[in-house]
Amino acid sequence: MVACNKEDDSTQLPSGDSKEPILELTSDEIMTFTAEGGDAQITYNLTKGDEAFDSGLMSQPSPVSVKTDDEWIVINKDDSYYGVVMFSVAMNDTAVEREGLITVSYYSKSFEVVVKQSAMSETPEPPQPTVQGWAIVGTFTNN
């Protein structure tokens, strides 16, 4: 009896693909956010050797796998599409800066993006005074 090990399908190219894919990050490797958080996107190129994937894929859902282990980073899969991964960073209401990681992969190819977020300021900025209306200051005399 001969046993065979089946390799992990997540790293194997789809059948019929003989060219090695190239997955290239085109946005920043490190993304920085204020304590308020916000939305951002990761952009990438995906090619097979020296040829681009079918241009009709541009309107299709993203073919890459995206993951993070940080609960304050949310991957917006429904808003992501070919070449773009959308994500959100929640507000950091702590006095400690934080750093997380997003991994984008296509079969055996992958890259990582570091997400850094500032801490909430312990002393909020004082509100700026505002001027409303007008007034005349002075002394009136009747001659």
Short mmCIF file of C-alpha atoms in Angstrom, two decimals:
data_model
loop_
_atom_site.label_atom_id
_atom_site.label_comp_id
_atom_site.label_asym_id
_atom_site.label_seq_id
_atom_site.Cartn_x
_atom_site.Cartn_y
_atom_site.Cartn_z
CA MET A 1 0.00 0.00 0.00
CA VAL A 2 1.38 3.40 -0.95
CA ALA A 3 0.35 6.58 0.78
CA CYS A 4 0.69 9.95 -0.84
CA ASN A 5 0.58 13.37 0.71
CA LYS A 6 -1.68 15.86 -0.95
CA GLU A 7 -0.11 19.31 -0.94
CA ASP A 8 -1.98 22.28 0.46
CA ASP A 9 -4.32 23.49 -2.32
CA SER A 10 -3.96 27.11 -1.15
CA THR A 11 -0.40 27.22 -2.55
CA GLN A 12 -1.01 25.31 -5.79
CA LEU A 13 -1.74 27.20 -8.99
CA PRO A 14 -5.06 26.53 -10.69
CA SER A 15 -4.88 23.61 -13.13
CA GLY A 16 -3.87 24.75 -16.60
CA ASP A 17 -1.75 27.65 -15.28
CA SER A 18 1.84 26.93 -16.23
CA LYS A 19 3.26 30.42 -15.73
CA GLU A 20 4.28 31.53 -12.27
CA PRO A 21 2.16 34.46 -11.07
CA ILE A 22 3.75 37.70 -9.88
CA LEU A 23 2.00 39.52 -7.05
CA GLU A 24 3.38 43.02 -6.54
CA LEU A 25 2.41 45.62 -3.93
CA THR A 26 1.96 49.04 -5.59
CA SER A 27 0.85 51.06 -2.54
CA ASP A 28 2.84 51.84 0.62
CA GLU A 29 4.28 48.99 2.71
CA ILE A 30 3.56 50.96 5.88
CA MET A 31 0.28 52.82 6.36
CA THR A 32 -0.13 55.26 9.24
CA PHE A 33 -3.38 56.40 10.84
CA THR A 34 -4.34 58.94 13.46
CA ALA A 35 -6.13 57.75 16.59
CA GLU A 36 -9.47 58.49 14.87
CA GLY A 37 -8.86 55.65 12.37
CA GLY A 38 -10.37 55.68 8.88
CA ASP A 39 -10.62 53.89 5.54
CA ALA A 40 -7.78 53.04 3.17
CA GLN A 41 -6.85 50.82 0.28
CA ILE A 42 -3.99 48.54 -0.67
CA THR A 43 -3.21 48.36 -4.38
CA TYR A 44 -1.40 45.56 -6.18
CA ASN A 45 -0.55 44.16 -9.61
CA LEU A 46 -1.10 40.50 -10.42
CA THR A 47 0.49 39.09 -13.58
CA LYS A 48 1.35 35.68 -15.01
CA GLY A 49 5.01 35.83 -15.95
CA ASP A 50 5.28 38.69 -18.41
CA GLU A 51 1.61 38.76 -19.38
CA ALA A 52 -1.21 40.51 -17.56
CA PHE A 53 -4.29 38.66 -16.44
CA ASP A 54 -7.38 39.10 -18.60
CA SER A 55 -8.42 42.77 -18.42
CA GLY A 56 -12.03 41.63 -17.99
CA LEU A 57 -11.09 40.66 -14.45
CA MET A 58 -10.73 44.30 -13.43
CA SER A 59 -14.43 44.50 -12.57
CA GLN A 60 -14.43 41.13 -10.84
CA PRO A 61 -14.06 40.45 -7.12
CA SER A 62 -10.50 40.42 -5.85
CA PRO A 63 -8.77 37.09 -6.64
CA VAL A 64 -6.39 37.43 -3.69
CA SER A 65 -6.76 36.17 -0.15
CA VAL A 66 -6.51 38.86 2.54
CA LYS A 67 -6.16 38.31 6.26
CA THR A 68 -5.31 40.08 9.48
CA ASP A 69 -5.23 38.88 13.06
CA ASP A 70 -5.94 42.36 14.44
CA GLU A 71 -9.59 42.95 15.33
CA TRP A 72 -9.21 46.73 14.96
CA ILE A 73 -8.39 46.29 11.25
CA VAL A 74 -11.42 45.26 9.17
CA ILE A 75 -11.00 43.97 5.62
CA ASN A 76 -13.89 45.22 3.47
CA LYS A 77 -14.17 42.28 1.07
CA ASP A 78 -17.42 43.50 -0.46
CA ASP A 79 -15.79 46.79 -1.49
CA SER A 80 -12.54 45.21 -2.73
CA TYR A 81 -12.01 44.39 -6.39
CA TYR A 82 -9.25 43.23 -8.72
CA GLY A 83 -6.10 45.21 -7.90
CA VAL A 84 -7.54 46.93 -4.81
CA VAL A 85 -8.12 45.74 -1.24
CA MET A 86 -10.22 48.07 0.90
CA PHE A 87 -9.90 48.12 4.68
CA SER A 88 -10.90 50.17 7.73
CA VAL A 89 -9.07 51.01 10.92
CA ALA A 90 -11.17 51.47 14.07
CA MET A 91 -10.64 54.37 16.46
CA ASN A 92 -7.85 53.87 18.98
CA ASP A 93 -9.27 55.17 22.25
CA THR A 94 -6.26 54.01 24.28
CA ALA A 95 -3.12 55.93 25.26
CA VAL A 96 -0.95 53.31 23.50
CA GLU A 97 0.10 53.31 19.84
CA ARG A 98 -0.62 50.08 18.02
CA GLU A 99 0.67 48.20 15.01
CA GLY A 100 -0.96 45.49 12.94
CA LEU A 101 -0.33 43.45 9.81
CA ILE A 102 -2.36 42.69 6.69
CA THR A 103 -1.24 39.74 4.53
CA VAL A 104 -2.32 39.59 0.88
CA SER A 105 -1.69 36.34 -0.98
CA TYR A 106 -2.36 34.62 -4.29
CA TYR A 107 -1.53 30.93 -3.98
CA SER A 108 2.17 30.77 -2.96
CA LYS A 109 2.85 34.49 -3.56
CA SER A 110 2.23 37.07 -0.84
CA PHE A 111 3.16 40.43 0.62
CA GLU A 112 2.50 42.19 3.92
CA VAL A 113 1.40 45.72 4.77
CA VAL A 114 2.11 47.19 8.21
CA VAL A 115 -0.67 49.33 9.72
CA LYS A 116 0.37 51.78 12.43
CA GLN A 117 -2.01 53.87 14.50
CA SER A 118 -1.36 56.73 16.90
CA ALA A 119 -2.60 56.68 20.47
CA MET A 120 -5.46 58.86 21.63
CA SER A 121 -4.09 62.11 23.04
CA GLU A 122 -4.43 62.30 26.81
CA THR A 123 -4.94 66.06 26.74
CA PRO A 124 -7.36 67.01 24.02
CA GLU A 125 -6.80 70.22 22.14
CA PRO A 126 -8.70 73.07 23.79
CA PRO A 127 -11.55 74.41 21.69
CA GLN A 128 -10.73 77.50 19.69
CA PRO A 129 -12.70 80.61 20.67
CA THR A 130 -15.29 81.71 18.20
CA VAL A 131 -16.72 85.17 17.63
CA GLN A 132 -20.36 85.55 16.84
CA GLY A 133 -22.17 88.79 16.07
CA TRP A 134 -20.64 92.22 16.70
CA ALA A 135 -20.66 94.97 19.26
CA ILE A 136 -19.69 98.65 19.56
CA VAL A 137 -17.79 99.58 22.64
CA GLY A 138 -17.35 103.22 23.59
CA THR A 139 -18.93 106.27 25.22
CA PHE A 140 -21.61 108.34 23.59
CA THR A 141 -22.11 111.97 24.54
CA ASN A 142 -24.93 114.25 23.58
CA ASN A 143 -23.78 117.84 22.83
#
